């Protein structure tokens, strides 16, 4: 019986977030705990964690971590968090000023060493806190070395011998390439620097370490689990993933239905629900007024809430600027990212300030306002392991226009294919012309058939992509460690 699980992550809400990984590591454990399991979370103690959260933490131990010839100190902090059902979830924080007292979480030349320190600290802390998990749930390249070290080194000691690992790929693009010397930090010899082990194009690859040495492997949507076994999405690891697909699953992420709830959301202008859908337009009028747009409930309002990067397919908009500006629509952008994409949207605002607003920033609160006010949300991702944007937009009755890839393909049913069950509009290829075909289709339906449009809005607001559903699938995945057969439907 699986009882004790340790979630190991480089980020977790509400303490630190750069993407969907933080939502998984911060929200999934609460649901697992509420299902009767002893699940705990460990992450680095970043400088950016708010003081109000640091005041909730208690220092419980100091210990050393050996990285080859380098000896570093780790301070271990603990924080208890009460779930909505009154249970307590324990968070641990690994503190070291040299590695984590920095302005950002990632993007440093020594990221490999920073997260090797974190990974070894996590393994070394377990006997200290007298917590021997049945499963260590590791996430992305930052924790991939744990799977290898546990398999090849630590399990030789009685305390660790029965611990199993689940490794979740949130984004295969980022792999943690490190020098050969990292084998010494992992207490492994040069025999592991071969292609069928940890060597990868002359480097040690931490994502590969997680994939190869974990007991169970999953990604954050069923479609992405299939896509990463192909050259288009496999980031050169597709061969290994096909080889390891006997232990590969896809489980779609969830969202916090309590936080993303238009009926109770205190951030938006006017609360509404599926029974009081007419109130949604009050949010649209309020946003139009705030931005100086024409106040008209019949003008389609499209939003983009995203990191402004190539991955998100926003470059596809560049070829269609003139047509978009010529349409009777209003467009609001919220996000930061690649400079040229930021400048593209700023240029569009300069061209048509009465109908385009580019907020080159990110605010979760303002994002909620956009979800509530918009009729449609544009998600043209080149690849999307899961995608939370469409799941949140469903909650707010905002219809996605999305490329059919990864989690978007799993969740957005194209109106053209199944009108009665439609949950949005999709296009197949990363093509600017196909994107505009989908935009035109959504525009056409919105402006000519309000009944059909309302049917789509009703469909999506009935959907349940809460973490409770995803948590049950993760529990079933954990139980497969005991060799129970399971295929995700």
Short mmCIF file of C-alpha atoms in Angstrom, two decimals:
data_model
loop_
_atom_site.label_atom_id
_atom_site.label_comp_id
_atom_site.label_asym_id
_atom_site.label_seq_id
_atom_site.Cartn_x
_atom_site.Cartn_y
_atom_site.Cartn_z
CA UNK A 1 0.00 0.00 0.00
CA UNK A 2 1.32 3.42 -0.99
CA UNK A 3 1.02 5.84 1.94
CA UNK A 4 3.96 8.26 1.94
CA UNK A 5 4.82 10.43 -1.08
CA UNK A 6 7.35 13.24 -1.41
CA UNK A 7 6.76 15.79 -4.17
CA UNK A 8 10.13 17.22 -5.26
CA UNK A 9 9.87 20.39 -7.33
CA UNK A 10 11.90 23.46 -8.20
CA UNK A 11 8.79 25.61 -7.65
CA UNK A 12 5.34 25.46 -6.08
CA UNK A 13 2.49 27.90 -5.56
CA UNK A 14 1.99 30.01 -3.56
CA UNK A 15 5.72 30.28 -2.77
CA UNK A 16 7.34 30.55 -6.21
CA UNK A 17 6.04 30.24 -9.76
CA UNK A 18 7.32 30.56 -13.30
CA UNK A 19 4.89 28.20 -15.01
CA UNK A 20 2.50 25.27 -14.76
CA UNK A 21 4.94 23.14 -12.73
CA UNK A 22 4.30 25.39 -9.73
CA UNK A 23 0.55 24.82 -10.00
CA UNK A 24 1.04 21.06 -10.05
CA UNK A 25 3.46 21.00 -7.11
CA UNK A 26 1.41 23.43 -5.06
CA UNK A 27 -2.11 22.16 -5.73
CA UNK A 28 -1.94 18.42 -6.48
CA UNK A 29 -0.46 17.54 -3.04
CA UNK A 30 -3.38 19.20 -1.22
CA UNK A 31 -5.79 16.92 -3.05
CA UNK A 32 -3.61 13.86 -2.44
CA UNK A 33 -3.50 14.67 1.29
CA UNK A 34 -7.27 15.14 1.32
CA UNK A 35 -7.54 11.62 -0.14
CA UNK A 36 -5.84 10.23 2.97
CA UNK A 37 -2.19 10.05 1.91
CA UNK A 38 0.85 11.49 3.68
CA UNK A 39 2.19 13.63 0.87
CA UNK A 40 4.81 16.30 1.49
CA UNK A 41 6.52 18.86 -0.76
CA UNK A 42 10.13 20.02 -0.89
CA UNK A 43 11.51 22.93 -2.92
CA UNK A 44 14.36 25.47 -2.77
CA UNK A 45 14.15 28.50 -0.49
CA UNK A 46 14.30 31.32 -3.04
CA UNK A 47 14.99 34.95 -2.25
CA UNK A 48 11.73 35.87 -4.02
CA UNK A 49 9.49 33.96 -1.59
CA UNK A 50 7.32 36.55 0.16
CA UNK A 51 8.18 37.52 3.71
CA UNK A 52 4.69 36.56 4.89
CA UNK A 53 5.38 32.96 3.88
CA UNK A 54 8.91 32.91 5.30
CA UNK A 55 7.46 33.95 8.65
CA UNK A 56 5.39 30.74 8.61
CA UNK A 57 8.53 28.58 8.32
CA UNK A 58 10.57 27.00 11.09
CA UNK A 59 14.21 26.03 10.77
CA UNK A 60 14.52 22.40 11.81
CA UNK A 61 18.00 21.24 10.81
CA UNK A 62 21.35 22.11 9.20
CA UNK A 63 23.40 19.53 7.33
CA UNK A 64 26.17 19.27 4.74
CA UNK A 65 25.92 18.29 1.09
CA UNK A 66 28.98 16.95 -0.72
CA UNK A 67 29.30 17.89 -4.40
CA UNK A 68 32.49 16.13 -5.49
CA UNK A 69 35.22 18.15 -3.73
CA UNK A 70 32.79 20.94 -2.81
CA UNK A 71 31.07 20.88 0.58
CA UNK A 72 27.97 23.04 0.97
CA UNK A 73 25.64 23.73 3.88
CA UNK A 74 21.91 23.14 3.62
CA UNK A 75 19.44 24.64 6.06
CA UNK A 76 16.12 22.83 6.22
CA UNK A 77 12.91 24.73 6.94
CA UNK A 78 9.40 23.40 7.49
CA UNK A 79 5.96 24.92 6.98
CA UNK A 80 2.53 23.44 7.71
CA UNK A 81 -0.30 24.37 5.35
CA UNK A 82 -3.96 23.67 6.07
CA UNK A 83 -6.04 22.31 3.19
CA UNK A 84 -9.63 23.29 2.49
CA UNK A 85 -10.74 20.05 4.15
CA UNK A 86 -8.80 20.81 7.33
CA UNK A 87 -5.87 18.45 6.76
CA UNK A 88 -2.26 19.56 7.01
CA UNK A 89 0.27 19.50 4.18
CA UNK A 90 3.96 19.79 5.07
CA UNK A 91 6.32 21.85 2.93
CA UNK A 92 10.11 21.64 3.28
CA UNK A 93 12.51 24.29 1.97
CA UNK A 94 16.20 23.80 1.22
CA UNK A 95 18.03 27.03 2.01
CA UNK A 96 21.51 28.00 0.83
CA UNK A 97 22.34 31.65 0.16
CA UNK A 98 25.01 30.94 -2.45
CA UNK A 99 22.64 28.96 -4.68
CA UNK A 100 19.20 30.43 -4.03
CA UNK A 101 19.53 33.95 -2.65
CA UNK A 102 19.28 35.37 -6.17
CA UNK A 103 16.80 37.59 -7.96
CA UNK A 104 15.59 34.84 -10.31
CA UNK A 105 14.86 31.13 -10.00
CA UNK A 106 16.52 30.05 -13.26
CA UNK A 107 18.77 31.31 -16.01
CA UNK A 108 22.18 31.17 -14.34
CA UNK A 109 25.34 29.57 -15.72
CA UNK A 110 25.55 27.27 -12.68
CA UNK A 111 21.92 26.10 -12.74
CA UNK A 112 23.14 22.51 -13.11
CA UNK A 113 25.17 22.74 -9.92
CA UNK A 114 22.40 24.61 -8.08
CA UNK A 115 19.83 21.90 -8.70
CA UNK A 116 22.32 19.07 -8.20
CA UNK A 117 22.85 20.55 -4.73
CA UNK A 118 19.10 20.70 -4.22
CA UNK A 119 18.60 17.10 -5.40
CA UNK A 120 21.31 15.68 -3.15
CA UNK A 121 20.04 17.77 -0.24
CA UNK A 122 16.57 16.26 -0.72
CA UNK A 123 17.93 12.72 -0.64
CA UNK A 124 20.16 13.42 2.35
CA UNK A 125 17.44 15.09 4.41
CA UNK A 126 15.14 12.06 4.47
CA UNK A 127 16.81 10.09 7.32
CA UNK A 128 17.26 13.37 9.20
CA UNK A 129 13.52 14.08 9.27
CA UNK A 130 12.75 10.35 9.63
CA UNK A 131 10.52 10.34 6.57
CA UNK A 132 11.00 7.42 4.22
CA UNK A 133 8.59 7.91 1.31
CA UNK A 134 7.19 5.03 -0.65
CA UNK A 135 7.45 7.28 -3.72
CA UNK A 136 9.49 10.33 -4.61
CA UNK A 137 7.59 12.28 -7.26
CA UNK A 138 10.23 14.22 -9.20
CA UNK A 139 9.52 16.94 -11.75
CA UNK A 140 11.47 18.11 -14.81
CA UNK A 141 15.23 18.20 -15.32
CA UNK A 142 15.96 19.99 -12.03
CA UNK A 143 15.17 16.77 -10.16
CA UNK A 144 16.10 14.18 -12.80
CA UNK A 145 19.36 13.32 -11.05
CA UNK A 146 17.40 12.07 -8.03
CA UNK A 147 16.06 9.16 -10.07
CA UNK A 148 19.57 8.18 -11.18
CA UNK A 149 21.25 8.63 -7.80
CA UNK A 150 18.50 6.76 -5.96
CA UNK A 151 18.60 3.89 -8.46
CA UNK A 152 22.38 3.54 -8.72
CA UNK A 153 23.74 4.79 -5.36
CA UNK A 154 21.32 5.41 -2.53
CA UNK A 155 19.27 2.20 -2.80
CA UNK A 156 22.36 0.29 -1.71
CA UNK A 157 21.58 1.62 1.79
CA UNK A 158 18.73 0.01 3.74
CA UNK A 159 16.90 3.29 4.41
CA UNK A 160 16.47 3.99 0.66
CA UNK A 161 16.17 0.48 -0.77
CA UNK A 162 12.37 0.45 -1.17
CA UNK A 163 11.83 4.04 -2.34
CA UNK A 164 10.41 4.25 -5.87
CA UNK A 165 10.26 7.23 -8.24
CA UNK A 166 7.71 8.87 -10.50
CA UNK A 167 9.15 11.41 -12.93
CA UNK A 168 6.90 14.00 -14.57
CA UNK A 169 7.90 15.82 -17.75
CA UNK A 170 6.29 19.26 -17.81
CA UNK A 171 8.32 20.63 -20.72
CA UNK A 172 10.76 18.40 -22.61
CA UNK A 173 12.46 21.37 -24.25
CA UNK A 174 14.44 22.19 -21.11
CA UNK A 175 16.75 19.27 -20.35
CA UNK A 176 19.52 20.35 -17.95
CA UNK A 177 22.65 19.70 -19.98
CA UNK A 178 25.73 19.47 -17.74
CA UNK A 179 29.41 18.63 -18.03
CA UNK A 180 30.89 15.15 -17.50
CA UNK A 181 32.12 16.24 -14.06
CA UNK A 182 28.55 16.07 -12.80
CA UNK A 183 28.90 12.28 -12.69
CA UNK A 184 31.31 12.75 -9.79
CA UNK A 185 28.78 14.97 -8.01
CA UNK A 186 26.25 12.16 -8.45
CA UNK A 187 28.76 9.63 -7.05
CA UNK A 188 28.82 7.83 -10.40
CA UNK A 189 31.92 6.78 -12.36
CA UNK A 190 32.84 7.25 -16.01
CA UNK A 191 31.06 4.03 -17.02
CA UNK A 192 27.83 6.06 -16.93
CA UNK A 193 29.14 8.44 -19.61
CA UNK A 194 27.87 6.29 -22.48
CA UNK A 195 24.90 6.75 -24.80
CA UNK A 196 22.75 4.04 -23.22
CA UNK A 197 23.15 5.69 -19.82
CA UNK A 198 23.64 9.41 -19.07
CA UNK A 199 25.78 10.67 -21.96
CA UNK A 200 23.91 12.76 -24.50
CA UNK A 201 25.76 14.53 -27.34
CA UNK A 202 28.89 14.81 -25.21
CA UNK A 203 27.09 16.06 -22.09
CA UNK A 204 25.28 14.67 -19.08
CA UNK A 205 21.54 15.19 -19.58
CA UNK A 206 19.43 15.48 -16.40
CA UNK A 207 16.11 15.07 -18.21
CA UNK A 208 17.45 11.83 -19.69
CA UNK A 209 18.48 10.74 -16.18
CA UNK A 210 14.92 11.14 -14.96
CA UNK A 211 13.39 9.35 -17.95
CA UNK A 212 15.83 6.45 -17.89
CA UNK A 213 16.03 5.72 -14.17
CA UNK A 214 12.52 6.50 -12.86
CA UNK A 215 10.11 3.67 -12.05
CA UNK A 216 7.12 5.40 -13.65
CA UNK A 217 7.08 8.28 -16.12
CA UNK A 218 4.34 10.68 -17.08
CA UNK A 219 3.62 13.89 -18.92
CA UNK A 220 0.88 16.42 -18.30
CA UNK A 221 -1.51 15.37 -21.08
CA UNK A 222 -2.21 12.21 -23.02
CA UNK A 223 -1.55 13.84 -26.39
CA UNK A 224 1.82 15.22 -25.26
CA UNK A 225 2.78 11.71 -24.07
CA UNK A 226 2.27 10.53 -27.66
CA UNK A 227 3.78 13.62 -29.31
CA UNK A 228 7.11 13.46 -27.47
CA UNK A 229 7.75 10.04 -28.98
CA UNK A 230 8.01 11.70 -32.43
CA UNK A 231 10.88 13.72 -33.95
CA UNK A 232 8.69 16.85 -34.15
CA UNK A 233 8.20 17.10 -30.39
CA UNK A 234 10.80 14.73 -28.93
CA UNK A 235 13.66 17.26 -28.65
CA UNK A 236 16.10 14.48 -29.65
CA UNK A 237 14.87 12.23 -26.82
CA UNK A 238 12.09 10.58 -28.85
CA UNK A 239 14.06 7.35 -29.27
CA UNK A 240 14.59 6.98 -25.55
CA UNK A 241 10.94 7.82 -24.88
CA UNK A 242 9.74 5.17 -27.34
CA UNK A 243 12.07 2.72 -25.62
CA UNK A 244 10.63 3.66 -22.22
CA UNK A 245 6.99 3.97 -23.28
CA UNK A 246 6.02 0.86 -21.27
CA UNK A 247 6.17 3.10 -18.18
CA UNK A 248 4.90 6.30 -19.83
CA UNK A 249 1.49 7.80 -19.01
CA UNK A 250 -0.33 11.04 -19.70
CA UNK A 251 -2.34 12.80 -16.99
CA UNK A 252 -3.87 16.18 -17.69
CA UNK A 253 -3.19 18.92 -15.15
CA UNK A 254 -6.06 20.42 -13.21
CA UNK A 255 -6.89 23.87 -11.92
CA UNK A 256 -8.10 25.24 -8.61
CA UNK A 257 -11.85 25.55 -9.10
CA UNK A 258 -12.22 27.61 -5.95
CA UNK A 259 -9.73 30.23 -7.11
CA UNK A 260 -10.97 30.27 -10.70
CA UNK A 261 -14.67 30.73 -10.05
CA UNK A 262 -16.52 33.60 -11.73
CA UNK A 263 -19.38 33.29 -9.23
CA UNK A 264 -17.15 34.05 -6.22
CA UNK A 265 -14.09 35.74 -7.78
CA UNK A 266 -13.53 39.00 -5.88
CA UNK A 267 -11.12 40.29 -8.52
CA UNK A 268 -13.50 40.62 -11.46
CA UNK A 269 -16.00 43.45 -11.92
CA UNK A 270 -19.22 41.42 -11.82
CA UNK A 271 -19.77 37.88 -10.60
CA UNK A 272 -21.68 35.48 -12.83
CA UNK A 273 -22.42 31.82 -13.33
CA UNK A 274 -23.87 29.50 -15.94
CA UNK A 275 -27.32 30.31 -14.51
CA UNK A 276 -26.63 34.05 -14.63
CA UNK A 277 -24.58 34.19 -17.81
CA UNK A 278 -25.94 37.57 -18.89
CA UNK A 279 -23.84 39.18 -16.13
CA UNK A 280 -20.61 38.24 -17.94
CA UNK A 281 -21.16 41.15 -20.35
CA UNK A 282 -20.84 43.59 -17.43
CA UNK A 283 -17.19 42.59 -17.17
CA UNK A 284 -16.71 43.20 -20.88
CA UNK A 285 -18.24 46.67 -20.70
CA UNK A 286 -16.12 47.52 -17.65
CA UNK A 287 -12.92 46.47 -19.41
CA UNK A 288 -13.86 48.38 -22.56
CA UNK A 289 -14.49 51.47 -20.45
CA UNK A 290 -11.19 51.08 -18.59
CA UNK A 291 -9.21 50.73 -21.85
CA UNK A 292 -11.00 53.47 -23.74
CA UNK A 293 -12.49 51.03 -26.24
CA UNK A 294 -15.96 51.48 -27.71
CA UNK A 295 -18.45 50.06 -25.20
CA UNK A 296 -20.35 47.52 -27.24
CA UNK A 297 -21.30 44.02 -26.05
CA UNK A 298 -21.62 42.87 -29.67
CA UNK A 299 -18.01 43.61 -30.61
CA UNK A 300 -15.94 40.41 -30.14
CA UNK A 301 -13.29 40.89 -27.46
CA UNK A 302 -10.30 38.57 -27.85
CA UNK A 303 -7.56 38.25 -25.24
CA UNK A 304 -4.09 36.71 -25.18
CA UNK A 305 -2.82 35.71 -21.73
CA UNK A 306 0.56 34.11 -22.25
CA UNK A 307 4.29 34.12 -22.07
CA UNK A 308 5.27 35.92 -25.26
CA UNK A 309 7.58 33.30 -26.77
CA UNK A 310 7.94 31.24 -29.93
CA UNK A 311 6.62 28.18 -28.07
CA UNK A 312 3.28 29.95 -27.72
CA UNK A 313 3.00 30.42 -31.51
CA UNK A 314 2.46 34.16 -31.21
CA UNK A 315 4.81 34.76 -34.12
CA UNK A 316 2.00 33.39 -36.33
CA UNK A 317 0.08 36.58 -35.66
CA UNK A 318 2.77 38.67 -37.34
CA UNK A 319 1.66 37.72 -40.84
CA UNK A 320 -1.93 38.68 -40.06
CA UNK A 321 -1.58 42.07 -38.40
CA UNK A 322 -3.31 43.98 -41.17
CA UNK A 323 -6.28 41.62 -41.34
CA UNK A 324 -6.68 41.56 -37.57
CA UNK A 325 -6.56 45.35 -37.37
CA UNK A 326 -9.15 45.52 -40.13
CA UNK A 327 -11.64 43.25 -38.35
CA UNK A 328 -14.35 44.59 -36.08
CA UNK A 329 -12.75 43.10 -32.98
CA UNK A 330 -11.00 44.30 -29.84
CA UNK A 331 -7.73 42.68 -28.78
CA UNK A 332 -6.05 42.71 -25.34
CA UNK A 333 -2.63 41.16 -24.69
CA UNK A 334 -1.17 40.35 -21.27
CA UNK A 335 2.31 38.90 -20.89
CA UNK A 336 6.06 39.30 -21.22
CA UNK A 337 8.70 37.38 -23.12
CA UNK A 338 10.73 37.73 -26.29
CA UNK A 339 11.45 41.36 -27.06
CA UNK A 340 10.40 41.19 -30.72
CA UNK A 341 7.00 39.70 -29.83
CA UNK A 342 6.47 42.35 -27.17
CA UNK A 343 7.34 44.99 -29.76
CA UNK A 344 4.96 43.42 -32.30
CA UNK A 345 2.01 43.79 -29.95
CA UNK A 346 3.11 47.28 -28.89
CA UNK A 347 3.21 48.20 -32.59
CA UNK A 348 -0.33 46.88 -33.04
CA UNK A 349 -1.49 49.05 -30.14
CA UNK A 350 0.22 52.09 -31.69
CA UNK A 351 -1.58 51.40 -34.97
CA UNK A 352 -5.02 51.02 -33.36
CA UNK A 353 -5.08 52.21 -29.73
CA UNK A 354 -8.88 52.36 -29.85
CA UNK A 355 -9.10 48.58 -30.25
CA UNK A 356 -5.75 47.02 -29.22
CA UNK A 357 -4.12 47.13 -25.78
CA UNK A 358 -0.76 45.48 -25.09
CA UNK A 359 -0.03 45.03 -21.38
CA UNK A 360 3.65 44.03 -21.47
CA UNK A 361 3.59 42.70 -17.93
CA UNK A 362 2.00 39.83 -16.05
CA UNK A 363 -0.54 39.99 -13.27
CA UNK A 364 -2.58 36.99 -12.18
CA UNK A 365 -5.28 39.33 -10.92
CA UNK A 366 -5.51 41.18 -14.22
CA UNK A 367 -5.51 37.85 -16.04
CA UNK A 368 -8.68 36.89 -14.17
CA UNK A 369 -10.27 40.14 -15.29
CA UNK A 370 -9.43 39.33 -18.89
CA UNK A 371 -10.83 35.81 -18.61
CA UNK A 372 -14.08 37.25 -17.25
CA UNK A 373 -14.37 40.09 -19.77
CA UNK A 374 -13.33 38.35 -22.99
CA UNK A 375 -15.46 36.43 -25.46
CA UNK A 376 -12.53 34.47 -26.86
CA UNK A 377 -8.94 33.68 -25.91
CA UNK A 378 -6.24 33.01 -28.50
CA UNK A 379 -3.81 30.09 -27.82
CA UNK A 380 -1.84 29.30 -31.03
CA UNK A 381 0.92 27.26 -29.31
CA UNK A 382 3.52 25.44 -31.40
CA UNK A 383 3.58 22.86 -28.60
CA UNK A 384 1.71 22.78 -25.31
CA UNK A 385 2.40 19.94 -22.85
CA UNK A 386 -0.84 20.66 -21.00
CA UNK A 387 -1.92 24.28 -21.02
CA UNK A 388 -3.81 25.86 -18.16
CA UNK A 389 -5.05 28.85 -20.13
CA UNK A 390 -7.83 26.93 -21.87
CA UNK A 391 -8.87 25.22 -18.62
CA UNK A 392 -9.18 28.57 -16.85
CA UNK A 393 -10.98 30.13 -19.81
CA UNK A 394 -13.52 27.27 -19.68
CA UNK A 395 -14.37 28.23 -16.11
CA UNK A 396 -15.04 31.83 -17.16
CA UNK A 397 -17.06 30.99 -20.26
CA UNK A 398 -14.39 32.38 -22.57
CA UNK A 399 -14.07 30.37 -25.76
CA UNK A 400 -10.55 29.25 -26.80
CA UNK A 401 -9.20 29.54 -30.32
CA UNK A 402 -6.31 27.09 -30.12
CA UNK A 403 -3.88 24.99 -32.07
CA UNK A 404 -4.67 21.27 -31.66
CA UNK A 405 -1.50 20.14 -29.90
CA UNK A 406 -0.73 18.55 -26.53
CA UNK A 407 -3.25 19.31 -23.81
CA UNK A 408 -5.06 21.73 -26.11
CA UNK A 409 -5.91 18.85 -28.44
CA UNK A 410 -7.13 16.81 -25.47
CA UNK A 411 -9.50 19.50 -24.21
CA UNK A 412 -10.68 21.79 -27.04
CA UNK A 413 -13.30 20.20 -29.31
CA UNK A 414 -13.52 22.06 -32.60
CA UNK A 415 -16.90 23.58 -33.51
CA UNK A 416 -16.39 22.60 -37.13
CA UNK A 417 -16.12 18.91 -36.20
CA UNK A 418 -18.72 18.55 -33.43
CA UNK A 419 -20.91 21.62 -33.19
CA UNK A 420 -23.21 20.30 -30.44
CA UNK A 421 -20.32 19.26 -28.17
CA UNK A 422 -17.89 22.02 -29.20
CA UNK A 423 -15.67 23.65 -26.59
CA UNK A 424 -13.84 26.02 -28.94
CA UNK A 425 -12.16 26.44 -32.32
CA UNK A 426 -8.96 24.69 -33.34
CA UNK A 427 -6.49 24.53 -36.19
CA UNK A 428 -4.09 21.70 -36.95
CA UNK A 429 -0.80 23.11 -38.27
CA UNK A 430 1.40 25.93 -36.95
CA UNK A 431 0.34 28.06 -39.88
CA UNK A 432 -0.62 31.74 -39.89
CA UNK A 433 -3.30 31.06 -42.53
CA UNK A 434 -4.86 28.23 -40.49
CA UNK A 435 -4.82 30.42 -37.40
CA UNK A 436 -6.77 33.09 -39.24
CA UNK A 437 -9.23 30.51 -40.57
CA UNK A 438 -10.02 29.61 -36.96
CA UNK A 439 -10.29 33.27 -35.92
CA UNK A 440 -12.67 33.97 -38.82
CA UNK A 441 -14.79 30.93 -37.93
CA UNK A 442 -15.12 32.08 -34.33
CA UNK A 443 -15.85 35.65 -35.41
CA UNK A 444 -18.48 34.47 -37.90
CA UNK A 445 -20.33 32.35 -35.37
CA UNK A 446 -20.19 35.00 -32.64
CA UNK A 447 -21.59 37.74 -34.87
CA UNK A 448 -24.25 35.70 -36.69
CA UNK A 449 -25.54 32.95 -34.37
CA UNK A 450 -25.74 33.96 -30.72
CA UNK A 451 -27.67 30.80 -29.85
CA UNK A 452 -24.90 28.53 -31.14
CA UNK A 453 -22.31 30.69 -29.39
CA UNK A 454 -24.17 30.47 -26.10
CA UNK A 455 -24.26 26.69 -26.50
CA UNK A 456 -20.45 26.59 -26.66
CA UNK A 457 -20.18 28.85 -23.59
CA UNK A 458 -22.60 26.60 -21.72
CA UNK A 459 -20.63 23.51 -22.74
CA UNK A 460 -17.34 24.83 -21.42
CA UNK A 461 -18.72 26.16 -18.15
CA UNK A 462 -20.07 22.68 -17.36
CA UNK A 463 -16.62 21.07 -17.70
CA UNK A 464 -14.75 19.89 -14.61
CA UNK A 465 -10.98 20.05 -14.85
CA UNK A 466 -10.46 20.37 -11.11
CA UNK A 467 -7.42 18.91 -9.39
CA UNK A 468 -9.65 16.42 -7.62
CA UNK A 469 -10.10 14.49 -10.86
CA UNK A 470 -6.39 14.64 -11.73
CA UNK A 471 -5.40 13.66 -8.19
CA UNK A 472 -7.30 10.39 -8.48
CA UNK A 473 -5.39 9.56 -11.66
CA UNK A 474 -2.07 10.31 -9.95
CA UNK A 475 -3.07 8.06 -7.06
CA UNK A 476 -3.76 5.28 -9.56
CA UNK A 477 -0.37 5.95 -11.15
CA UNK A 478 1.34 5.71 -7.75
CA UNK A 479 -0.40 2.41 -7.16
CA UNK A 480 1.01 1.00 -10.43
CA UNK A 481 4.38 0.99 -8.65
CA UNK A 482 3.04 -2.17 -7.02
CA UNK A 483 2.74 -3.68 -10.51
CA UNK A 484 -0.99 -3.14 -10.86
CA UNK A 485 -1.90 -2.79 -14.51
CA UNK A 486 -3.52 0.46 -15.57
CA UNK A 487 -4.08 2.29 -18.79
CA UNK A 488 -5.31 5.86 -18.60
CA UNK A 489 -8.58 6.17 -20.53
#
